[in-house]
Amino acid sequence: MDNTKENNNDKEGLLLRMGLNDNKAGMEGLDKEKINKIIMEATKGSRFYENELKKEKQVNQRIENMMQQKSQITTQQLWKAQLQVDKLAMELEQSRNLHCTIVHIDMDAFYAAVEMRNNPELRDKPIAVGSMSMLSTSNYHARRFGVRAAMPGFIAKRLCPQLTIVSPNFDKYQEVSKEVREILADYDPNFMAMSLDEAYLNITKHLEERQNWSENKRRYFVKRGSTTENDKSEAVISKAPGLNEDAVSISPLLFEDSPPQLQHQEPEIPSQAHFEEQRDPQVLQNSVVFGTSAEEVVKEIRFRIEQKTSLTASSGIAPNTMLAKVCSDKNKPNGQYQIPSNRQAVMDFIKDLPIRKVPGIGKVTEKMLKALGIITCSDLYQNRALLSLLFSETSWHSFLHISLGLGSTQMERDGERKSMSIERTFSEISKVEELYSLCQELCSDLAQDLQKKGLKGRTVTIKLKNVNFEVKTRASTVAVVVSTAEEIFAIAKELLKVEIDADYPRPLRLRLMGVRVSGFSNEEDRKHGQRSIISFLKTGSHALDPVGSVLDKNDQDQVMKPPETSHKESFFTKKRSEMSWNHQDIFKCEPETKQSFQVSQPPNLSKEEMKENLETSENTDDCQVFTCPICFKEQGRICLEALNRHVDECLSRTLVDCDPKMVAVPQSQSFCSEVNLDLKTHETTESLLVDFVPSVSVDVLSKGKSMEDLNTRAGHEQSPKQYSSLWRKSSLDECFYQNSSHENEGYDAKSSGGQTALQASLPRDKTFMCPVCNLKQKTSDLMLFNSHVDICLNKGLIQELRKDEVSPVMNCPAENSKSTGSSGKIQKTMNVIAKTKRPGLMTQNSTSKKTKPNNSKYTIDSFFK
DNA sequence: CGGATCGAC
DNA sequence: CTATGTCGATCCG
């Protein structure tokens, strides 16, 4: 049994993947081991499980390839990469936009919450929404037993025999969702709904307007049940008659079953807001006034949602969507969390954030990065050079964005969709006729969806999953666009036929079939929806207006970008387009840049003044004086684009030159001597890339900053921080997740020891201590300082590499036979499927079961679909 | 372009 | 008694 050990590992992996390791132990619930054991028993030996193991092996193989590649990276490559990555990082830093207030709203355990609201019977029970085959969501009570979304119901039942599984009522959820949407629209008419229970808002403009609102405009009345059309909710409210004129009266009804810790949360009622009891006894209402800050706005939103729907929501407030989303998770359920709009706050937040929390990083990426020792965003930043060598450009760009705490500040325009598909799972079908008729049905349903959207495409893809959970897709592209059921089916049928014939003596034995249409043409899209024009007008009128003129950048971007890239800018993926348009953005960024560096700007700068500053800076600073981080020569008044060219040249020069040891060391040393290059760039500098330099967080002072400020900040850094208290407040889930994501690994916290000491010892007035070489230097130029640090860092990296004997420079990579060829990107995925064409084993079982396509869908449909 | 893979919910 | 979903986007050969 040579695979016993491996199996054990795999088991753990599987449990991890199923997200079950992060279950919390509760008085009534189960502890982690029990949960894992039960799941294991239920799952072991199933075809599903076997397939999971197989998939996991593939991922492991991928990781192995990656490590192999890593071992062949030379120090020169790494060094060069470091500089190039940092160049981009600097550009990104300059385009950082902190002027938007983005809110992410997330309804708590949405489906389950609706069901509980509608049926008081369920309120004290563990429940889940879904079926025996699959659950969509569970309430918090059930979660204590390890019952979670995406878990099959029959396993959930074993974990929690008392579990009530209710089948989903999507219409109901739609309705509630609509009610919520109506509220959200008051704060951002352009809000972006991600699903029935989740949305992003840009409340920048609302906040601005709100500043002038009278109290009455911010006053809401606490309703006492009678207004709700839903009888049940009245019952809910009257159930707590003792709760009267205080905050508790509007505290969540939903979380009676919340873990006890949650009840320590302070009542989620505006701190600045105050209640005013209405003296008129007949009114029987209290009113509440919300403040004008973002936090208050969000409390107001959540308050209104709860008043209207009797459901609670969690939310996050941050300068961009990525951060907002992460935030909303932090104090869930029924909580909120804000990252203030300054760079330091963002960085503090990001610092220990496990990458898995970041949207876009899923379990596979997490595992791959973990293999590189990357767990947190700081790790991500520290490994940026390596990552740029191991991952595709889009991937490492995303990583860089994440590790800098950057994300989109715009609500996505109605993105042109790229494909539309339908798929269905059913109990085994292997009869040819049934397969065809099923396919036809799918095509017909898909055609309806397509026609609703006025879409036609040229590529039809079928997807087949056999009873062993092996998935295949087969595509075919035709000359003219198709959209009708017949047209699609004609193509899909052929594809299906090929697969049936290919296996011929054996039946296909499918458990899922899907059909997809893609390759939409723009002309068609325009013709039908005139989408582009509409969205163009929308851009003009509803433009999310951050701060006055600054926002024009956004709009201009919209207009200037090529149409394909102007849509679908999930904060995660839009970067490519940013890159290609970078040179155009740079000057438009200028005003913002200026501001984003002014994190510590003089507090009372009037808007006019600010504008003025911006304007002048725009006029005069079109080209700044830059210093090349490689050769350290001043580049005069050239624009960033030119600087980039220069840096590139420098880079290739130095690399040809030689051993980095010889280059980096002398340069950095000479630089470490006192330099005073007072460039007329920004009068304020903020720590840029230095935050994550190993074991330090260096803060560059602004001119106006006093020593007290500094000390305060440094002290704040180490004392029970603002965040950790909030962190403690977070739900059990959350805490557990934190723990579980760190368990199992010799988690070697990249110690941030000495950080405070270092900060405190920072001399004032533009003399900085390099955290790596520990030498003093004097400069006001951020870039210079960073370059210096980076070079020192490179030195360190090189030494580290040497120490580890990973791949000494002289070592010829070719001698390692295993992964020849491909240098640069990860060799992606082994093609295993090709080998697995032999379907069902001996089971001759021609079980022509009734074709009973399982129609229930548990997917969360998005608002606008 | 085709196919597998990833991630979100 | 059984029993593990649906959809869109991206990446790479």
mmCIF file of N, CA, C and O (backbone and C1' of nucleotides) in Angstrom, chain A residues 43 48 394 417-418 421 423 425 511 828 859, chain C residues 3-13:
data_model
loop_
_atom_site.group_PDB
_atom_site.id
_atom_site.type_symbol
_atom_site.label_atom_id
_atom_site.label_comp_id
_atom_site.label_asym_id
_atom_site.label_seq_id
_atom_site.Cartn_x
_atom_site.Cartn_y
_atom_site.Cartn_z
ATOM 1 N N THR A 43 -17.978 10.139 2.498
ATOM 2 C CA THR A 43 -17.477 10.505 1.190
ATOM 3 C C THR A 43 -16.510 9.481 0.610
ATOM 4 O O THR A 43 -16.379 9.337 -0.597
ATOM 5 N N PHE A 48 -17.237 10.379 -6.628
ATOM 6 C CA PHE A 48 -16.929 11.791 -6.468
ATOM 7 C C PHE A 48 -15.572 11.967 -5.798
ATOM 8 O O PHE A 48 -14.709 12.712 -6.256
ATOM 9 N N THR A 394 -0.826 38.108 -16.350
ATOM 10 C CA THR A 394 -2.055 38.548 -15.692
ATOM 11 C C THR A 394 -2.094 38.098 -14.238
ATOM 12 O O THR A 394 -2.554 38.831 -13.379
ATOM 13 N N ARG A 417 -21.176 40.387 -22.207
ATOM 14 C CA ARG A 417 -20.957 39.025 -21.774
ATOM 15 C C ARG A 417 -20.224 38.281 -22.878
ATOM 16 O O ARG A 417 -20.352 38.578 -24.059
ATOM 17 N N LYS A 418 -19.431 37.316 -22.501
ATOM 18 C CA LYS A 418 -18.608 36.631 -23.491
ATOM 19 C C LYS A 418 -19.146 35.260 -23.839
ATOM 20 O O LYS A 418 -18.779 34.691 -24.852
ATOM 21 N N SER A 421 -24.295 29.937 -21.091
ATOM 22 C CA SER A 421 -24.344 28.482 -21.085
ATOM 23 C C SER A 421 -25.426 27.964 -20.165
ATOM 24 O O SER A 421 -25.988 28.699 -19.342
ATOM 25 N N GLU A 423 -26.317 24.141 -18.056
ATOM 26 C CA GLU A 423 -25.918 22.758 -17.804
ATOM 27 C C GLU A 423 -26.825 22.168 -16.743
ATOM 28 O O GLU A 423 -27.431 22.893 -15.954
ATOM 29 N N THR A 425 -27.491 18.649 -14.133
ATOM 30 C CA THR A 425 -27.071 17.371 -13.556
ATOM 31 C C THR A 425 -28.303 16.486 -13.413
ATOM 32 O O THR A 425 -29.393 16.973 -13.151
ATOM 33 N N ARG A 511 -23.726 12.074 -16.188
ATOM 34 C CA ARG A 511 -24.459 12.604 -15.042
ATOM 35 C C ARG A 511 -24.721 14.109 -15.223
ATOM 36 O O ARG A 511 -25.443 14.725 -14.464
ATOM 37 N N LYS A 828 1.335 24.524 -17.598
ATOM 38 C CA LYS A 828 0.005 24.327 -17.045
ATOM 39 C C LYS A 828 -0.500 22.913 -17.274
ATOM 40 O O LYS A 828 -0.215 22.290 -18.286
ATOM 41 N N THR A 859 -28.387 27.690 -8.051
ATOM 42 C CA THR A 859 -27.481 28.805 -8.286
ATOM 43 C C THR A 859 -28.135 30.095 -7.898
ATOM 44 O O THR A 859 -29.334 30.250 -7.936
ATOM 45 P P DA C 3 -25.350 6.596 -4.736
ATOM 46 O "O5'" DA C 3 -25.652 8.162 -4.773
ATOM 47 C "C5'" DA C 3 -26.664 8.673 -5.615
ATOM 48 C "C4'" DA C 3 -26.857 10.132 -5.285
ATOM 49 C "C3'" DA C 3 -25.550 10.838 -4.973
ATOM 50 O "O3'" DA C 3 -25.537 12.095 -5.617
ATOM 51 C "C1'" DA C 3 -27.014 11.080 -3.152
ATOM 52 P P DT C 4 -24.270 12.336 -6.506
ATOM 53 O "O5'" DT C 4 -24.294 13.895 -6.388
ATOM 54 C "C5'" DT C 4 -24.350 14.526 -5.102
ATOM 55 C "C4'" DT C 4 -23.773 15.918 -5.284
ATOM 56 C "C3'" DT C 4 -22.854 16.064 -6.489
ATOM 57 O "O3'" DT C 4 -22.854 17.445 -6.839
ATOM 58 C "C1'" DT C 4 -21.593 16.287 -4.550
ATOM 59 P P DG C 5 -22.857 17.794 -8.316
ATOM 60 O "O5'" DG C 5 -23.653 19.152 -8.160
ATOM 61 C "C5'" DG C 5 -25.071 19.104 -7.905
ATOM 62 C "C4'" DG C 5 -25.653 20.409 -8.387
ATOM 63 C "C3'" DG C 5 -25.459 20.646 -9.883
ATOM 64 O "O3'" DG C 5 -26.585 21.368 -10.352
ATOM 65 C "C1'" DG C 5 -24.313 22.312 -8.668
ATOM 66 P P DT C 6 -26.738 21.630 -11.895
ATOM 67 O "O5'" DT C 6 -26.175 23.121 -11.992
ATOM 68 C "C5'" DT C 6 -26.992 24.179 -11.514
ATOM 69 C "C4'" DT C 6 -26.394 25.483 -11.939
ATOM 70 C "C3'" DT C 6 -26.079 25.584 -13.438
ATOM 71 O "O3'" DT C 6 -26.664 26.785 -13.872
ATOM 72 C "C1'" DT C 6 -24.203 26.230 -12.172
ATOM 73 P P DC C 7 -26.679 27.145 -15.398
ATOM 74 O "O5'" DC C 7 -25.562 28.266 -15.522
ATOM 75 C "C5'" DC C 7 -25.721 29.485 -14.793
ATOM 76 C "C4'" DC C 7 -24.400 30.185 -14.813
ATOM 77 C "C3'" DC C 7 -23.797 30.340 -16.215
ATOM 78 O "O3'" DC C 7 -23.985 31.681 -16.641
ATOM 79 C "C1'" DC C 7 -22.175 29.780 -14.559
ATOM 80 P P DG C 8 -23.552 32.124 -18.106
ATOM 81 O "O5'" DG C 8 -22.159 32.822 -17.841
ATOM 82 C "C5'" DG C 8 -22.067 33.884 -16.902
ATOM 83 C "C4'" DG C 8 -20.613 34.201 -16.684
ATOM 84 C "C3'" DG C 8 -19.831 34.464 -17.974
ATOM 85 O "O3'" DG C 8 -19.139 35.691 -17.815
ATOM 86 C "C1'" DG C 8 -18.717 32.826 -16.660
ATOM 87 P P DA C 9 -18.202 36.222 -18.960
ATOM 88 O "O5'" DA C 9 -16.755 35.821 -18.435
ATOM 89 C "C5'" DA C 9 -16.364 36.273 -17.147
ATOM 90 C "C4'" DA C 9 -14.929 35.864 -16.904
ATOM 91 C "C3'" DA C 9 -13.976 36.203 -18.052
ATOM 92 O "O3'" DA C 9 -12.804 36.753 -17.486
ATOM 93 C "C1'" DA C 9 -13.882 33.881 -17.571
ATOM 94 P P DT C 10 -11.654 37.275 -18.398
ATOM 95 O "O5'" DT C 10 -10.570 36.129 -18.188
ATOM 96 C "C5'" DT C 10 -10.349 35.637 -16.867
ATOM 97 C "C4'" DT C 10 -9.321 34.521 -16.941
ATOM 98 C "C3'" DT C 10 -8.207 34.789 -17.957
ATOM 99 O "O3'" DT C 10 -7.003 34.341 -17.372
ATOM 100 C "C1'" DT C 10 -9.211 32.735 -18.423
ATOM 101 P P DC C 11 -5.644 34.948 -17.832
ATOM 102 O "O5'" DC C 11 -4.813 33.614 -18.088
ATOM 103 C "C5'" DC C 11 -4.964 32.532 -17.164
ATOM 104 C "C4'" DC C 11 -4.482 31.264 -17.828
ATOM 105 C "C3'" DC C 11 -3.360 31.490 -18.845
ATOM 106 O "O3'" DC C 11 -2.382 30.494 -18.678
ATOM 107 C "C1'" DC C 11 -5.160 30.369 -19.872
ATOM 108 P P DC C 12 -0.952 30.733 -19.214
ATOM 109 O "O5'" DC C 12 -0.675 29.389 -20.014
ATOM 110 C "C5'" DC C 12 -1.256 28.164 -19.553
ATOM 111 C "C4'" DC C 12 -1.346 27.227 -20.726
ATOM 112 C "C3'" DC C 12 -0.250 27.468 -21.775
ATOM 113 O "O3'" DC C 12 0.223 26.216 -22.207
ATOM 114 C "C1'" DC C 12 -2.358 27.596 -22.790
ATOM 115 P P DG C 13 1.602 26.131 -22.992
ATOM 116 O "O5'" DG C 13 1.292 24.913 -23.976
ATOM 117 C "C5'" DG C 13 0.400 23.879 -23.554
ATOM 118 C "C4'" DG C 13 -0.323 23.336 -24.768
ATOM 119 C "C3'" DG C 13 0.567 23.199 -26.003
ATOM 120 O "O3'" DG C 13 0.171 22.030 -26.700
ATOM 121 C "C1'" DG C 13 -1.227 24.641 -26.503
#
